[in-house]
Amino acid sequence: MANNRVLQWAVMARTWWIYDANLQCPFRSSERIITYLKGKHKPIYHPFADIGDHVVVFNTRHVAMRGNFWRTFKHFNHTRYAGGFSQASAWRVHEMDPTRIMEKACYQRLSGLPMKKTLMARLHLYPDEEIPQEILENVSGQIRQVQVVPKKLEDYTEEEIQNFPRLFEWPENYDVESYQRENQQEPDQHTTKKWRLD
Amino acid sequence: MSNNAIPRDFVKNVLQNGVGRYVCQLKRITFRFCKSHGGSRHMRDFIENNLLEFTQKNPGVVCYLQPRRHRPPSVVAEFLNGRREVMLLSGKEVPEICKWVEHMRTRSGVQIVNMIQNNHTETPSTQGIWHPFMFRDSEMAATEFPSKKFSQIQVTGKTATDLVLEEQLKVSSSESSDSHIEGK
């Protein structure tokens, strides 16, 4: 075949993928993302071959953790000096850098690979919808999300809420409001003292 | 084994040999020796004691004896594929000469090389090799990313909310049909 050489370029070409992290679990998402970073979705995959793809992740500010994980999931750091250990709960880390949760989740799942820093350099994280044009124009495919994006109460119209089937209606004089607790910041039990803001 | 003088190649063999019947690939073997020099002593012993047995067992192989004055002993093997191999046998004793002659007789004649790779094919896929856009939805080529369609997870089945809304639809439709009958 005359175009064999060009075909081989196409086989080895690095493609770009995009992933929408809106309301997605960062841990399950990272499992899917590192498949593309390592090139495991290709039939020519080999662990010694550097054939991973680029992945652009946006909306990392809007990732969703299950259960109590925003409070209890911790990020650790040690400066290697005596007493240099510190830890911060996920919500605090997220507050400081909205791409950090996603980055760390991917980096931890690449452990054991000598290539992991090279692969992480191919992961492009953006906190919101805005992606630079020079990045976006490379993208040729999209990775499917890991879970359904739930519809929020704000997304329903007033009419839909009124017409939703209900078993009974609250009495006119029933007090719903006073049971709602005031939204105040709790003391962060899981973060090292120097990271705390209060 | 990083010697550039040793040829490197993909694995090859005379694979058709032995499918119908086995054909000895050794065509001709030449024993070169000196009649007087001490270096050819074991080769002369081999010729005197073992060569006749070899020729009787292998009538398909031509045996030549080539005396050369004051030259080290060697054996030249010529194969059906046209290759010719020379092996120096100076200082080798009779059992070892027997072993190397047997080695030449059982060889396929293909040159011994360092193998580049264990996996190789001379007949690549007729369907063409894989590329990143194979098995990809062709609609992706005309899509502007990020797109909601290729992002959403594909769900099968209904959620509890869907079931409740369906029930409500059924109830409301039956109510409306009832009222229709009453109105009649």
mmCIF file of N, CA and C in Angstrom, chain A residues 29-121:
data_model
loop_
_atom_site.group_PDB
_atom_site.id
_atom_site.type_symbol
_atom_site.label_atom_id
_atom_site.label_comp_id
_atom_site.label_asym_id
_atom_site.label_seq_id
_atom_site.Cartn_x
_atom_site.Cartn_y
_atom_site.Cartn_z
ATOM 1 N N SER A 29 -14.733 9.488 37.930
ATOM 2 C CA SER A 29 -14.349 10.176 36.696
ATOM 3 C C SER A 29 -12.882 9.951 36.391
ATOM 4 N N SER A 30 -12.050 10.001 37.448
ATOM 5 C CA SER A 30 -10.617 9.868 37.217
ATOM 6 C C SER A 30 -10.276 8.478 36.689
ATOM 7 N N GLU A 31 -11.027 7.462 37.140
ATOM 8 C CA GLU A 31 -10.817 6.107 36.602
ATOM 9 C C GLU A 31 -10.984 6.116 35.085
ATOM 10 N N ARG A 32 -12.021 6.824 34.632
ATOM 11 C CA ARG A 32 -12.299 6.853 33.200
ATOM 12 C C ARG A 32 -11.292 7.722 32.462
ATOM 13 N N ILE A 33 -10.863 8.812 33.093
ATOM 14 C CA ILE A 33 -9.959 9.746 32.423
ATOM 15 C C ILE A 33 -8.572 9.135 32.246
ATOM 16 N N ILE A 34 -8.088 8.412 33.257
ATOM 17 C CA ILE A 34 -6.723 7.878 33.143
ATOM 18 C C ILE A 34 -6.640 6.771 32.103
ATOM 19 N N THR A 35 -7.773 6.139 31.793
ATOM 20 C CA THR A 35 -7.784 5.175 30.687
ATOM 21 C C THR A 35 -7.327 5.851 29.402
ATOM 22 N N TYR A 36 -7.807 7.084 29.192
ATOM 23 C CA TYR A 36 -7.451 7.825 27.985
ATOM 24 C C TYR A 36 -6.053 8.410 28.093
ATOM 25 N N LEU A 37 -5.657 8.812 29.316
ATOM 26 C CA LEU A 37 -4.308 9.370 29.496
ATOM 27 C C LEU A 37 -3.250 8.307 29.210
ATOM 28 N N LYS A 38 -3.546 7.070 29.626
ATOM 29 C CA LYS A 38 -2.579 5.981 29.423
ATOM 30 C C LYS A 38 -2.667 5.389 28.027
ATOM 31 N N GLY A 39 -3.763 5.652 27.326
ATOM 32 C CA GLY A 39 -3.939 5.088 25.983
ATOM 33 C C GLY A 39 -4.513 3.688 25.997
ATOM 34 N N LYS A 40 -5.142 3.320 27.126
ATOM 35 C CA LYS A 40 -5.659 1.954 27.238
ATOM 36 C C LYS A 40 -6.882 1.716 26.369
ATOM 37 N N HIS A 41 -7.474 2.780 25.841
ATOM 38 C CA HIS A 41 -8.645 2.606 24.975
ATOM 39 C C HIS A 41 -8.238 2.253 23.547
ATOM 40 N N LYS A 42 -6.922 2.208 23.285
ATOM 41 C CA LYS A 42 -6.458 1.894 21.935
ATOM 42 C C LYS A 42 -6.072 0.424 21.843
ATOM 43 N N PRO A 43 -6.345 -0.215 20.710
ATOM 44 C CA PRO A 43 -5.931 -1.622 20.578
ATOM 45 C C PRO A 43 -4.421 -1.790 20.470
ATOM 46 N N ILE A 44 -3.685 -0.706 20.210
ATOM 47 C CA ILE A 44 -2.229 -0.814 20.107
ATOM 48 C C ILE A 44 -1.553 -0.547 21.442
ATOM 49 N N TYR A 45 -2.348 -0.552 22.553
ATOM 50 C CA TYR A 45 -1.780 -0.195 23.855
ATOM 51 C C TYR A 45 -0.645 -1.136 24.272
ATOM 52 N N HIS A 46 0.415 -0.552 24.784
ATOM 53 C CA HIS A 46 1.477 -1.322 25.436
ATOM 54 C C HIS A 46 2.033 -0.462 26.564
ATOM 55 N N PRO A 47 2.272 -1.039 27.745
ATOM 56 C CA PRO A 47 2.684 -0.201 28.876
ATOM 57 C C PRO A 47 3.984 0.569 28.660
ATOM 58 N N PHE A 48 4.873 0.083 27.812
ATOM 59 C CA PHE A 48 6.132 0.809 27.600
ATOM 60 C C PHE A 48 5.999 1.868 26.510
ATOM 61 N N ALA A 49 4.919 1.800 25.733
ATOM 62 C CA ALA A 49 4.758 2.743 24.624
ATOM 63 C C ALA A 49 4.066 4.006 25.109
ATOM 64 N N ASP A 50 4.537 5.147 24.648
ATOM 65 C CA ASP A 50 4.004 6.432 25.078
ATOM 66 C C ASP A 50 2.910 6.849 24.094
ATOM 67 N N ILE A 51 1.707 6.255 24.240
ATOM 68 C CA ILE A 51 0.662 6.509 23.250
ATOM 69 C C ILE A 51 -0.598 7.067 23.901
ATOM 70 N N GLY A 52 -0.441 7.727 25.063
ATOM 71 C CA GLY A 52 -1.610 8.296 25.744
ATOM 72 C C GLY A 52 -2.132 9.533 25.026
ATOM 73 N N ASP A 53 -3.390 9.862 25.307
ATOM 74 C CA ASP A 53 -4.030 11.013 24.681
ATOM 75 C C ASP A 53 -4.090 12.185 25.658
ATOM 76 N N HIS A 54 -4.442 13.363 25.111
ATOM 77 C CA HIS A 54 -4.699 14.533 25.945
ATOM 78 C C HIS A 54 -6.160 14.516 26.397
ATOM 79 N N VAL A 55 -6.403 14.947 27.630
ATOM 80 C CA VAL A 55 -7.782 15.053 28.113
ATOM 81 C C VAL A 55 -7.982 16.451 28.689
ATOM 82 N N VAL A 56 -9.017 17.133 28.224
ATOM 83 C CA VAL A 56 -9.398 18.446 28.743
ATOM 84 C C VAL A 56 -10.599 18.247 29.648
ATOM 85 N N VAL A 57 -10.470 18.627 30.920
ATOM 86 C CA VAL A 57 -11.583 18.494 31.861
ATOM 87 C C VAL A 57 -12.051 19.890 32.238
ATOM 88 N N PHE A 58 -13.340 20.158 32.077
ATOM 89 C CA PHE A 58 -13.866 21.462 32.491
ATOM 90 C C PHE A 58 -14.970 21.275 33.513
ATOM 91 N N ASN A 59 -15.405 22.373 34.114
ATOM 92 C CA ASN A 59 -16.394 22.351 35.204
ATOM 93 C C ASN A 59 -15.888 21.611 36.434
ATOM 94 N N THR A 60 -14.582 21.646 36.706
ATOM 95 C CA THR A 60 -14.090 20.922 37.886
ATOM 96 C C THR A 60 -14.558 21.572 39.182
ATOM 97 N N ARG A 61 -14.975 22.836 39.098
ATOM 98 C CA ARG A 61 -15.501 23.489 40.308
ATOM 99 C C ARG A 61 -16.808 22.827 40.746
ATOM 100 N N HIS A 62 -17.493 22.179 39.795
ATOM 101 C CA HIS A 62 -18.836 21.654 40.077
ATOM 102 C C HIS A 62 -18.851 20.138 40.259
ATOM 103 N N VAL A 63 -17.713 19.534 40.629
ATOM 104 C CA VAL A 63 -17.709 18.099 40.892
ATOM 105 C C VAL A 63 -18.555 17.815 42.129
ATOM 106 N N ALA A 64 -19.079 16.599 42.204
ATOM 107 C CA ALA A 64 -19.952 16.219 43.318
ATOM 108 C C ALA A 64 -19.363 15.011 44.021
ATOM 109 N N MET A 65 -19.218 15.123 45.343
ATOM 110 C CA MET A 65 -18.748 13.980 46.120
ATOM 111 C C MET A 65 -19.915 13.364 46.851
ATOM 112 N N ARG A 66 -19.853 12.064 47.036
ATOM 113 C CA ARG A 66 -20.968 11.398 47.693
ATOM 114 C C ARG A 66 -20.796 11.456 49.204
ATOM 115 N N GLY A 67 -21.914 11.224 49.906
ATOM 116 C CA GLY A 67 -21.907 11.132 51.364
ATOM 117 C C GLY A 67 -21.342 12.377 52.027
ATOM 118 N N ASN A 68 -20.511 12.154 53.011
ATOM 119 C CA ASN A 68 -19.959 13.227 53.829
ATOM 120 C C ASN A 68 -18.549 13.594 53.373
ATOM 121 N N PHE A 69 -18.204 13.220 52.091
ATOM 122 C CA PHE A 69 -16.804 13.258 51.692
ATOM 123 C C PHE A 69 -16.204 14.653 51.628
ATOM 124 N N TRP A 70 -17.033 15.653 51.358
ATOM 125 C CA TRP A 70 -16.453 17.003 51.338
ATOM 126 C C TRP A 70 -15.837 17.343 52.686
ATOM 127 N N ARG A 71 -16.432 16.819 53.765
ATOM 128 C CA ARG A 71 -15.874 17.085 55.096
ATOM 129 C C ARG A 71 -14.783 16.077 55.441
ATOM 130 N N THR A 72 -15.015 14.790 55.153
ATOM 131 C CA THR A 72 -14.137 13.759 55.734
ATOM 132 C C THR A 72 -13.003 13.330 54.817
ATOM 133 N N PHE A 73 -13.108 13.553 53.518
ATOM 134 C CA PHE A 73 -12.003 13.166 52.637
ATOM 135 C C PHE A 73 -10.877 14.187 52.774
ATOM 136 N N LYS A 74 -9.677 13.685 53.048
ATOM 137 C CA LYS A 74 -8.586 14.598 53.396
ATOM 138 C C LYS A 74 -7.451 14.542 52.399
ATOM 139 N N HIS A 75 -6.815 15.670 52.192
ATOM 140 C CA HIS A 75 -5.586 15.726 51.395
ATOM 141 C C HIS A 75 -4.420 15.967 52.350
ATOM 142 N N PHE A 76 -3.390 15.121 52.222
ATOM 143 C CA PHE A 76 -2.263 15.197 53.152
ATOM 144 C C PHE A 76 -1.055 15.827 52.481
ATOM 145 N N ASN A 77 -0.229 16.449 53.309
ATOM 146 C CA ASN A 77 1.035 16.974 52.807
ATOM 147 C C ASN A 77 2.075 16.879 53.913
ATOM 148 N N HIS A 78 3.316 16.609 53.548
ATOM 149 C CA HIS A 78 4.404 16.629 54.524
ATOM 150 C C HIS A 78 5.581 17.351 53.898
ATOM 151 N N THR A 79 6.083 18.375 54.582
ATOM 152 C CA THR A 79 7.182 19.170 54.029
ATOM 153 C C THR A 79 8.531 18.478 54.204
ATOM 154 N N ARG A 80 8.562 17.345 54.932
ATOM 155 C CA ARG A 80 9.756 16.557 55.255
ATOM 156 C C ARG A 80 10.614 17.247 56.323
ATOM 157 N N TYR A 81 10.130 18.349 56.890
ATOM 158 C CA TYR A 81 10.742 18.892 58.088
ATOM 159 C C TYR A 81 9.955 18.356 59.288
ATOM 160 N N ALA A 82 10.595 18.412 60.463
ATOM 161 C CA ALA A 82 9.906 17.930 61.660
ATOM 162 C C ALA A 82 8.653 18.763 61.881
ATOM 163 N N GLY A 83 7.554 18.093 62.131
ATOM 164 C CA GLY A 83 6.293 18.800 62.359
ATOM 165 C C GLY A 83 5.714 19.404 61.103
ATOM 166 N N GLY A 84 6.176 18.941 59.958
ATOM 167 C CA GLY A 84 5.741 19.541 58.696
ATOM 168 C C GLY A 84 4.484 18.921 58.113
ATOM 169 N N PHE A 85 3.860 18.022 58.883
ATOM 170 C CA PHE A 85 2.663 17.353 58.369
ATOM 171 C C PHE A 85 1.462 18.284 58.433
ATOM 172 N N SER A 86 0.668 18.283 57.392
ATOM 173 C CA SER A 86 -0.588 19.021 57.462
ATOM 174 C C SER A 86 -1.624 18.275 56.656
ATOM 175 N N GLN A 87 -2.873 18.494 56.973
ATOM 176 C CA GLN A 87 -3.950 17.882 56.209
ATOM 177 C C GLN A 87 -5.073 18.883 56.060
ATOM 178 N N ALA A 88 -5.821 18.723 54.981
ATOM 179 C CA ALA A 88 -6.943 19.625 54.751
ATOM 180 C C ALA A 88 -8.096 18.808 54.212
ATOM 181 N N SER A 89 -9.298 19.147 54.652
ATOM 182 C CA SER A 89 -10.466 18.421 54.146
ATOM 183 C C SER A 89 -10.774 18.891 52.729
ATOM 184 N N ALA A 90 -11.501 18.056 52.002
ATOM 185 C CA ALA A 90 -11.668 18.284 50.573
ATOM 186 C C ALA A 90 -12.293 19.637 50.269
ATOM 187 N N TRP A 91 -13.267 20.060 51.080
ATOM 188 C CA TRP A 91 -13.928 21.331 50.764
ATOM 189 C C TRP A 91 -12.969 22.504 50.894
ATOM 190 N N ARG A 92 -12.000 22.388 51.843
ATOM 191 C CA ARG A 92 -11.023 23.470 52.014
ATOM 192 C C ARG A 92 -10.060 23.509 50.823
ATOM 193 N N VAL A 93 -9.617 22.338 50.399
ATOM 194 C CA VAL A 93 -8.735 22.251 49.227
ATOM 195 C C VAL A 93 -9.456 22.800 48.002
ATOM 196 N N HIS A 94 -10.739 22.447 47.887
ATOM 197 C CA HIS A 94 -11.541 22.880 46.748
ATOM 198 C C HIS A 94 -11.719 24.390 46.745
ATOM 199 N N GLU A 95 -11.819 24.945 47.953
ATOM 200 C CA GLU A 95 -11.975 26.384 48.079
ATOM 201 C C GLU A 95 -10.701 27.108 47.613
ATOM 202 N N MET A 96 -9.548 26.486 47.931
ATOM 203 C CA MET A 96 -8.275 27.135 47.570
ATOM 204 C C MET A 96 -7.975 26.979 46.087
ATOM 205 N N ASP A 97 -8.196 25.792 45.546
ATOM 206 C CA ASP A 97 -7.943 25.561 44.112
ATOM 207 C C ASP A 97 -9.026 24.627 43.580
ATOM 208 N N PRO A 98 -9.949 25.126 42.771
ATOM 209 C CA PRO A 98 -11.074 24.291 42.330
ATOM 210 C C PRO A 98 -10.698 23.172 41.364
ATOM 211 N N THR A 99 -9.449 23.121 40.868
ATOM 212 C CA THR A 99 -9.053 22.004 39.999
ATOM 213 C C THR A 99 -8.281 20.929 40.767
ATOM 214 N N ARG A 100 -7.972 21.218 42.043
ATOM 215 C CA ARG A 100 -7.042 20.367 42.788
ATOM 216 C C ARG A 100 -7.623 18.973 43.077
ATOM 217 N N ILE A 101 -8.920 18.900 43.378
ATOM 218 C CA ILE A 101 -9.560 17.620 43.726
ATOM 219 C C ILE A 101 -9.447 16.653 42.547
ATOM 220 N N MET A 102 -9.763 17.155 41.367
ATOM 221 C CA MET A 102 -9.740 16.322 40.160
ATOM 222 C C MET A 102 -8.307 15.910 39.812
ATOM 223 N N GLU A 103 -7.390 16.860 39.938
ATOM 224 C CA GLU A 103 -5.988 16.596 39.605
ATOM 225 C C GLU A 103 -5.413 15.510 40.517
ATOM 226 N N LYS A 104 -5.697 15.668 41.821
ATOM 227 C CA LYS A 104 -5.152 14.722 42.799
ATOM 228 C C LYS A 104 -5.764 13.335 42.602
ATOM 229 N N ALA A 105 -7.063 13.300 42.283
ATOM 230 C CA ALA A 105 -7.735 12.011 42.081
ATOM 231 C C ALA A 105 -7.097 11.255 40.917
ATOM 232 N N CYS A 106 -6.774 11.982 39.832
ATOM 233 C CA CYS A 106 -6.139 11.335 38.674
ATOM 234 C C CYS A 106 -4.713 10.920 39.013
ATOM 235 N N TYR A 107 -3.990 11.803 39.696
ATOM 236 C CA TYR A 107 -2.583 11.540 39.990
ATOM 237 C C TYR A 107 -2.431 10.314 40.880
ATOM 238 N N GLN A 108 -3.357 10.170 41.850
ATOM 239 C CA GLN A 108 -3.268 9.022 42.756
ATOM 240 C C GLN A 108 -3.540 7.716 42.030
ATOM 241 N N ARG A 109 -4.412 7.771 41.006
ATOM 242 C CA ARG A 109 -4.715 6.544 40.268
ATOM 243 C C ARG A 109 -3.644 6.200 39.237
ATOM 244 N N LEU A 110 -2.708 7.097 38.996
ATOM 245 C CA LEU A 110 -1.593 6.790 38.100
ATOM 246 C C LEU A 110 -0.395 6.261 38.873
ATOM 247 N N SER A 111 -0.571 5.966 40.188
ATOM 248 C CA SER A 111 0.583 5.591 40.989
ATOM 249 C C SER A 111 1.178 4.279 40.493
ATOM 250 N N GLY A 112 2.493 4.170 40.615
ATOM 251 C CA GLY A 112 3.187 2.969 40.173
ATOM 252 C C GLY A 112 3.695 3.063 38.749
ATOM 253 N N LEU A 113 3.353 4.144 38.043
ATOM 254 C CA LEU A 113 3.831 4.288 36.666
ATOM 255 C C LEU A 113 5.006 5.261 36.639
ATOM 256 N N PRO A 114 6.103 4.915 36.004
ATOM 257 C CA PRO A 114 7.199 5.872 35.875
ATOM 258 C C PRO A 114 6.821 7.050 34.982
ATOM 259 N N MET A 115 5.772 6.868 34.157
ATOM 260 C CA MET A 115 5.378 7.898 33.190
ATOM 261 C C MET A 115 4.398 8.912 33.781
ATOM 262 N N LYS A 116 4.056 8.806 35.077
ATOM 263 C CA LYS A 116 2.846 9.495 35.530
ATOM 264 C C LYS A 116 2.946 11.013 35.410
ATOM 265 N N LYS A 117 4.148 11.587 35.565
ATOM 266 C CA LYS A 117 4.231 13.053 35.450
ATOM 267 C C LYS A 117 4.053 13.497 34.006
ATOM 268 N N THR A 118 4.556 12.677 33.078
ATOM 269 C CA THR A 118 4.341 12.968 31.662
ATOM 270 C C THR A 118 2.857 12.895 31.332
ATOM 271 N N LEU A 119 2.196 11.881 31.872
ATOM 272 C CA LEU A 119 0.768 11.708 31.588
ATOM 273 C C LEU A 119 -0.045 12.851 32.213
ATOM 274 N N MET A 120 0.349 13.257 33.430
ATOM 275 C CA MET A 120 -0.388 14.343 34.080
ATOM 276 C C MET A 120 -0.228 15.654 33.327
ATOM 277 N N ALA A 121 0.893 15.825 32.622
ATOM 278 C CA ALA A 121 1.088 17.044 31.839
ATOM 279 C C ALA A 121 0.094 17.109 30.682
#
